[in-house]
């Protein structure tokens, strides 16, 4: 399998392993898209207008809507450059979400939605499927510009399936179409239908079949999945990570983007969960941990522009840290998130340049140019 050309040298020639992780959250994927747009603009100030997110990260991981953003950032166009700039993803959501999640407007729409949720998925997914087929075409997992990790859950095998650029090198049966992987990881239970797809060998024979639903069912923390995948590669002796040790986690630079967190009074508690039945777990709009990222779809569709404003407002807020005892974010009253991302952009730019300086591939190319001149 020949992979699309990466613009980032191996971590062997650098100081850190760079990981970008994007959580699930349905329509609220607009929020990390807004953050990524700012980060990419800062990278462009440092390295030129052609700089793209995929040029700086060894791994991009995402689940559900985060998996879709991952594919958009890493899929190559006809010139082996990212299919989407980060700034384009926000507009993608604004343009297409109302058609992916169409809303009924007649007087009894609320009652109809409840009945539909009991009978099957709320949305048929047809527009999303068509859209992803058109945008991602015949691109497969092995063709991404940088390594990607997109979790799904196979409801037939009752086990997680991790679509990983690392694993596909050893297991070609995972080399599915990116569009199929995105449809599968975004198939949130009760909201979008499960997705059946397969991979084929060069003769067109089916090699493996998948019955995928939302990756968040099995892996709602794609950052942890990504670090685990890299640690396995280091343990296996992947030369891209020499001489890093498997437990040398101080060498990881991880940027993990969420899609918003619930208010403290909305957090789950055992007394409340103890009373939930099947419908309580699946359909409780305030408390269900299984589908809470999609339950606000109707309201969010009416406030798409507000979601953009939330992302922009987050950039202006002071950096906050989670209190591990309470689980509540506490503001540090120091630098803003915007300032922190600006520093991160500087770190990413320096890391990329360090690798280019140390890489023998770059040195040979430079020597050839000098000799020619």
Coordinates of C-alpha atoms in Angstrom, one line a residue:
X1 CA 0.0 0.0 0.0
X2 CA 1.5 3.3 -1.1
X3 CA 0.7 6.1 1.3
X4 CA 0.1 9.8 0.4
X5 CA 3.2 11.9 1.0
X6 CA 3.6 13.2 4.5
X7 CA 5.1 16.7 5.1
X8 CA 6.3 15.9 8.6
X9 CA 9.5 14.0 9.3
X10 CA 9.6 11.0 11.7
X11 CA 9.6 11.7 15.4
X12 CA 13.0 10.0 15.4
X13 CA 14.5 13.3 14.3
X14 CA 12.5 15.4 16.7
X15 CA 12.0 15.9 20.4
X16 CA 8.4 15.1 20.9
X17 CA 5.5 13.0 19.5
X18 CA 2.7 15.3 18.4
X19 CA -0.9 14.1 18.9
X20 CA -4.1 15.9 18.1
X21 CA -7.3 14.4 19.5
X22 CA -10.9 15.6 18.7
X23 CA -13.8 14.3 20.8
X24 CA -17.3 13.5 19.6
X25 CA -20.2 15.8 20.0
X26 CA -22.4 15.9 16.9
X27 CA -23.2 19.4 15.7
X28 CA -21.0 20.8 18.5
X29 CA -18.0 19.7 16.3
X30 CA -18.2 23.3 15.2
X31 CA -16.5 24.3 18.5
X32 CA -13.2 22.4 18.0
X33 CA -13.3 23.3 14.3
X34 CA -13.2 27.0 15.4
X35 CA -10.3 26.3 17.7
X36 CA -8.4 24.4 14.9
X37 CA -9.0 27.3 12.5
X38 CA -7.3 29.6 14.9
X39 CA -4.3 27.2 15.5
X40 CA -3.8 26.8 11.8
X41 CA -3.9 30.5 11.2
X42 CA -1.1 30.9 13.8
X43 CA 0.9 28.2 12.1
X44 CA 0.5 30.0 8.8
X45 CA 1.9 33.2 10.3
X46 CA 5.0 31.3 11.3
X47 CA 5.4 29.0 8.2
X48 CA 3.5 30.4 5.3
X49 CA -0.1 30.4 4.1
X50 CA 0.2 26.8 2.8
X51 CA 0.7 25.4 6.3
X52 CA -2.0 22.9 7.4
X53 CA -2.8 21.1 10.6
X54 CA -1.7 17.7 9.1
X55 CA 1.8 19.0 8.5
X56 CA 2.5 19.2 12.3
X57 CA 0.9 16.2 13.9
X58 CA 2.2 12.6 13.9
X59 CA -1.2 11.4 14.8
X60 CA -4.7 12.8 14.5
X61 CA -7.4 10.9 16.4
X62 CA -11.1 11.4 16.7
X63 CA -14.4 9.6 17.4
X64 CA -17.9 10.3 16.2
X65 CA -17.9 13.9 14.8
X66 CA -14.3 14.1 15.8
X67 CA -13.5 11.2 13.5
X68 CA -15.1 13.2 10.6
X69 CA -13.0 16.2 11.4
X70 CA -9.9 13.9 11.6
X71 CA -10.6 12.6 8.1
X72 CA -11.2 16.1 6.7
X73 CA -7.8 17.3 8.0
X74 CA -5.8 14.3 6.9
X75 CA -7.4 13.2 3.6
X76 CA -5.3 14.2 0.5
X77 CA -6.5 16.1 -2.5
X78 CA -5.2 15.5 -6.0
X79 CA -2.0 17.4 -5.1
X80 CA -1.3 15.4 -2.0
X81 CA -2.3 18.3 0.3
X82 CA -5.1 18.2 2.8
X83 CA -8.6 18.1 1.3
X84 CA -9.8 20.7 3.8
X85 CA -8.1 23.6 5.5
X86 CA -9.2 24.0 9.2
X87 CA -11.1 27.2 8.4
X88 CA -13.2 25.3 5.9
X89 CA -14.5 22.8 8.4
X90 CA -16.6 25.3 10.3
X91 CA -18.4 26.4 7.1
X92 CA -18.9 22.7 6.3
X93 CA -20.8 22.2 9.5
X94 CA -22.8 25.4 9.0
X95 CA -23.8 24.5 5.5
X96 CA -24.6 20.8 5.9
X97 CA -25.8 20.1 9.5
X98 CA -29.4 21.4 8.9
X99 CA -29.6 18.8 6.1
X100 CA -27.9 16.0 8.0
X101 CA -30.3 16.6 11.0
X102 CA -33.5 17.9 9.4
X103 CA -36.1 19.2 11.9
X104 CA -39.9 18.7 11.8
X105 CA -41.8 22.0 12.3
X106 CA -45.4 20.9 12.5
X107 CA -47.3 21.3 15.9
X108 CA -47.0 17.7 17.0
X109 CA -43.3 17.4 16.0
X110 CA -42.2 16.7 19.6
X111 CA -44.5 13.8 20.1
X112 CA -43.6 12.4 16.7
X113 CA -39.9 12.5 17.6
X114 CA -40.5 10.5 20.7
X115 CA -42.4 7.8 18.8
X116 CA -39.7 7.7 16.1
X117 CA -37.0 7.3 18.7
X118 CA -38.8 4.2 20.0
X119 CA -39.2 2.7 16.5
X120 CA -35.7 3.5 15.1
X121 CA -33.1 6.1 14.5
X122 CA -34.2 9.7 14.5
X123 CA -32.4 10.5 11.3
X124 CA -31.9 8.3 8.2
X125 CA -28.3 9.4 7.5
X126 CA -28.9 9.4 3.8
X127 CA -27.7 13.0 3.2
X128 CA -24.6 12.4 5.4
X129 CA -23.7 9.2 3.5
X130 CA -24.0 10.9 0.1
X131 CA -22.0 13.9 1.3
X132 CA -19.1 11.8 2.6
X133 CA -19.1 9.7 -0.5
X134 CA -18.8 12.8 -2.7
X135 CA -16.1 14.5 -0.6
X136 CA -13.9 11.5 0.3
X137 CA -14.5 9.5 -2.8
X138 CA -12.4 6.3 -3.1
X139 CA -9.8 7.4 -0.5
X140 CA -8.8 4.6 1.9
X141 CA -7.4 4.6 5.4
X142 CA -3.8 4.0 4.2
X143 CA -3.8 7.1 2.1
X144 CA -4.1 9.8 4.8
X145 CA -1.4 12.4 4.9
X146 CA -0.5 11.7 8.5
X147 CA -1.4 8.8 10.8
X148 CA -5.1 8.8 11.9
X149 CA -6.9 6.8 14.5
X150 CA -10.7 6.5 14.4
X151 CA -12.5 4.2 16.8
X152 CA -15.8 2.5 16.0
X153 CA -17.8 -0.3 17.7
X154 CA -18.8 -3.4 15.8
X155 CA -22.3 -4.4 17.1
X156 CA -22.1 -7.9 15.4
X157 CA -18.8 -8.8 17.1
X158 CA -19.6 -6.7 20.2
X159 CA -16.1 -5.3 20.2
X160 CA -14.3 -2.0 19.4
X161 CA -12.7 -1.7 16.0
X162 CA -9.9 0.9 15.9
X163 CA -9.2 2.1 12.4
X164 CA -5.5 2.9 12.8
X165 CA -2.9 4.0 10.2
X166 CA -0.4 2.0 12.2
X167 CA -2.4 -1.2 12.4
X168 CA -3.5 -1.2 8.8
X169 CA 0.1 -1.8 7.7
X170 CA 0.0 -5.2 9.5
X171 CA -3.7 -5.9 8.9
X172 CA -4.8 -4.8 5.4
X173 CA -8.4 -6.0 6.2
X174 CA -8.8 -2.7 8.0
X175 CA -8.1 -0.6 4.9
X176 CA -11.7 0.6 4.5
X177 CA -12.9 3.7 2.6
X178 CA -12.5 6.8 4.8
X179 CA -16.2 7.6 4.0
X180 CA -17.3 4.3 5.5
X181 CA -15.2 4.8 8.6
X182 CA -16.6 8.2 9.1
X183 CA -20.2 7.1 8.6
X184 CA -19.6 4.2 11.1
X185 CA -17.9 6.3 13.8
X186 CA -20.7 8.9 13.7
X187 CA -23.6 6.5 13.9
X188 CA -24.8 7.5 17.4
X189 CA -27.3 5.0 18.8
X190 CA -31.0 6.2 18.4
X191 CA -29.9 9.1 16.2
X192 CA -28.2 7.7 13.1
X193 CA -28.4 4.1 11.7
X194 CA -25.6 1.6 12.2
X195 CA -23.5 1.2 9.1
X196 CA -22.5 -2.1 7.4
X197 CA -19.5 -2.0 5.1
X198 CA -16.6 -4.2 4.0
X199 CA -13.1 -4.3 2.7
X200 CA -11.9 -6.1 -0.4
X201 CA -8.7 -7.7 -1.7
X202 CA -7.2 -6.7 -5.1
X203 CA -9.5 -9.2 -6.8
X204 CA -12.6 -7.6 -5.5
X205 CA -13.4 -10.3 -3.0
X206 CA -14.7 -9.4 0.4
X207 CA -12.0 -9.7 3.1
X208 CA -13.8 -8.4 6.2
X209 CA -17.3 -7.0 7.0
X210 CA -18.0 -4.4 9.6
X211 CA -21.2 -3.5 11.5
X212 CA -20.2 -0.1 12.9
X213 CA -21.8 2.3 15.3
X214 CA -20.5 5.4 17.2
X215 CA -16.9 5.0 18.3
X216 CA -17.7 6.8 21.5
X217 CA -19.6 3.7 22.7
X218 CA -16.3 2.0 23.2
X219 CA -13.7 4.8 23.2
X220 CA -15.0 8.2 24.2
X221 CA -11.4 9.4 24.8
X222 CA -9.6 9.3 21.5
X223 CA -6.5 10.9 23.0
X224 CA -6.0 7.9 25.2
X225 CA -6.5 5.6 22.3
X226 CA -4.0 7.5 20.2
X227 CA -1.3 7.4 22.9
X228 CA -1.9 3.7 23.4
X229 CA -1.5 3.0 19.7
X230 CA 1.8 5.0 19.6
X231 CA 3.0 3.2 22.7
X232 CA 2.3 -0.2 21.0
X233 CA 4.3 1.0 18.0
X234 CA 7.2 2.0 20.2
X235 CA 7.1 -1.4 22.0
X236 CA 7.1 -3.2 18.6
X237 CA 10.2 -1.4 17.6
X238 CA 8.8 1.0 14.9
X239 CA 11.9 2.9 13.7
X240 CA 9.8 6.1 13.4
X241 CA 10.0 6.3 17.2
X242 CA 13.6 5.3 17.9
X243 CA 15.1 5.9 20.6
X244 CA 11.9 6.7 22.6
X245 CA 10.9 4.2 25.3
X246 CA 7.3 2.9 25.5
X247 CA 6.6 4.6 28.9
X248 CA 8.4 7.9 28.1
X249 CA 5.1 9.8 28.1
X250 CA 7.0 13.1 28.7
X251 CA 7.9 13.0 25.1
X252 CA 4.2 13.4 24.0
X253 CA 2.7 16.7 23.0
X254 CA -1.0 16.1 23.1
X255 CA -3.7 18.6 22.0
X256 CA -7.1 17.3 23.0
X257 CA -10.2 19.2 21.9
X258 CA -13.6 18.6 23.4
X259 CA -17.1 19.9 22.3
X260 CA -18.2 21.4 25.5
X261 CA -18.8 20.1 29.0
X262 CA -22.0 19.9 31.1
X263 CA -22.7 22.3 33.9
X264 CA -21.7 21.0 37.3
X265 CA -25.3 20.6 38.3
X266 CA -25.9 18.3 35.3
X267 CA -23.3 15.7 36.2
X268 CA -24.4 12.2 36.8
X269 CA -24.8 10.7 40.2
X270 CA -25.5 7.2 41.5
X271 CA -28.8 8.0 43.2
X272 CA -30.2 9.3 39.9
X273 CA -28.7 6.6 37.7
X274 CA -30.0 3.9 40.1
X275 CA -33.6 4.8 39.0
X276 CA -32.9 4.7 35.2
X277 CA -34.4 1.9 33.1
X278 CA -33.7 1.3 29.5
X279 CA -35.4 4.5 28.4
X280 CA -33.7 6.4 31.1
X281 CA -30.3 5.4 29.9
X282 CA -31.1 5.9 26.2
X283 CA -33.4 8.9 26.1
X284 CA -32.9 11.0 29.2
X285 CA -32.0 14.3 27.6
X286 CA -30.3 15.7 30.6
X287 CA -28.5 12.6 32.0
X288 CA -27.9 9.9 29.4
X289 CA -24.2 9.2 29.2
X290 CA -24.7 7.0 26.0
X291 CA -26.1 9.7 23.7
X292 CA -25.7 13.0 25.5
X293 CA -23.6 14.5 22.7
X294 CA -26.5 14.2 20.3
X295 CA -29.5 15.0 22.5
X296 CA -29.2 18.7 22.0
X297 CA -29.2 18.4 18.2
X298 CA -32.5 20.2 17.7
X299 CA -31.6 23.2 19.9
X300 CA -28.1 23.4 18.5
X301 CA -29.4 23.5 14.9
X302 CA -31.3 26.6 15.8
X303 CA -28.1 28.1 17.2
X304 CA -25.3 27.1 14.8
X305 CA -23.9 30.5 14.7
X306 CA -23.9 30.7 18.5
X307 CA -21.8 27.5 18.6
X308 CA -19.2 29.4 16.5
X309 CA -19.4 32.2 19.0
X310 CA -18.9 29.8 21.8
X311 CA -15.7 28.5 20.2
X312 CA -14.5 32.1 19.6
X313 CA -15.3 33.0 23.2
X314 CA -13.3 30.1 24.5
X315 CA -10.3 31.5 22.8
X316 CA -10.6 34.6 24.8
X317 CA -11.1 32.9 28.2
X318 CA -8.3 32.2 30.7
X319 CA -6.8 28.8 30.6
X320 CA -8.5 26.5 33.2
X321 CA -7.5 23.2 34.7
X322 CA -9.7 20.4 35.9
X323 CA -9.8 19.6 39.6
X324 CA -9.2 15.9 39.7
X325 CA -11.1 15.6 43.0
X326 CA -14.3 17.4 42.0
X327 CA -14.1 17.1 38.2
X328 CA -14.8 20.8 37.9
X329 CA -12.8 23.1 35.7
X330 CA -11.1 25.9 37.6
X331 CA -9.9 29.1 35.9
X332 CA -6.2 29.9 36.4
X333 CA -6.6 33.6 35.7
X334 CA -3.4 33.5 33.7
X335 CA -2.9 33.3 29.9
X336 CA -5.9 33.0 27.7
X337 CA -6.6 29.9 25.6
X338 CA -5.7 32.0 22.5
X339 CA -2.3 32.8 24.0
X340 CA -1.7 29.2 25.0
X341 CA -2.6 28.0 21.4
X342 CA -0.2 30.7 20.0
X343 CA 2.6 29.2 22.2
X344 CA 1.6 25.7 21.0
X345 CA 1.8 26.8 17.4
X346 CA 5.4 28.0 18.1
X347 CA 6.3 24.6 19.6
X348 CA 4.8 22.7 16.7
X349 CA 6.6 25.0 14.2
X350 CA 10.0 24.5 16.0
X351 CA 9.5 20.8 16.2
X352 CA 8.8 20.5 12.5
X353 CA 11.9 22.6 11.7
X354 CA 14.1 20.6 14.1
X355 CA 13.1 17.4 12.3
X356 CA 13.8 18.8 8.9
X357 CA 17.2 19.9 10.0
X358 CA 18.1 16.5 11.5
X359 CA 16.5 14.3 8.9
X360 CA 19.1 12.7 6.5
X361 CA 16.4 12.7 3.8
X362 CA 16.2 16.5 3.9
X363 CA 20.0 16.8 4.1
X364 CA 20.4 14.7 1.0
X365 CA 17.8 16.7 -0.9
X366 CA 19.5 20.0 0.2
X367 CA 22.9 18.7 -0.9
X368 CA 21.6 17.7 -4.3
X369 CA 20.1 21.2 -4.8
X370 CA 23.4 22.8 -3.7
X371 CA 25.4 20.6 -6.1
X372 CA 23.0 21.4 -9.0
X373 CA 23.4 25.1 -8.4

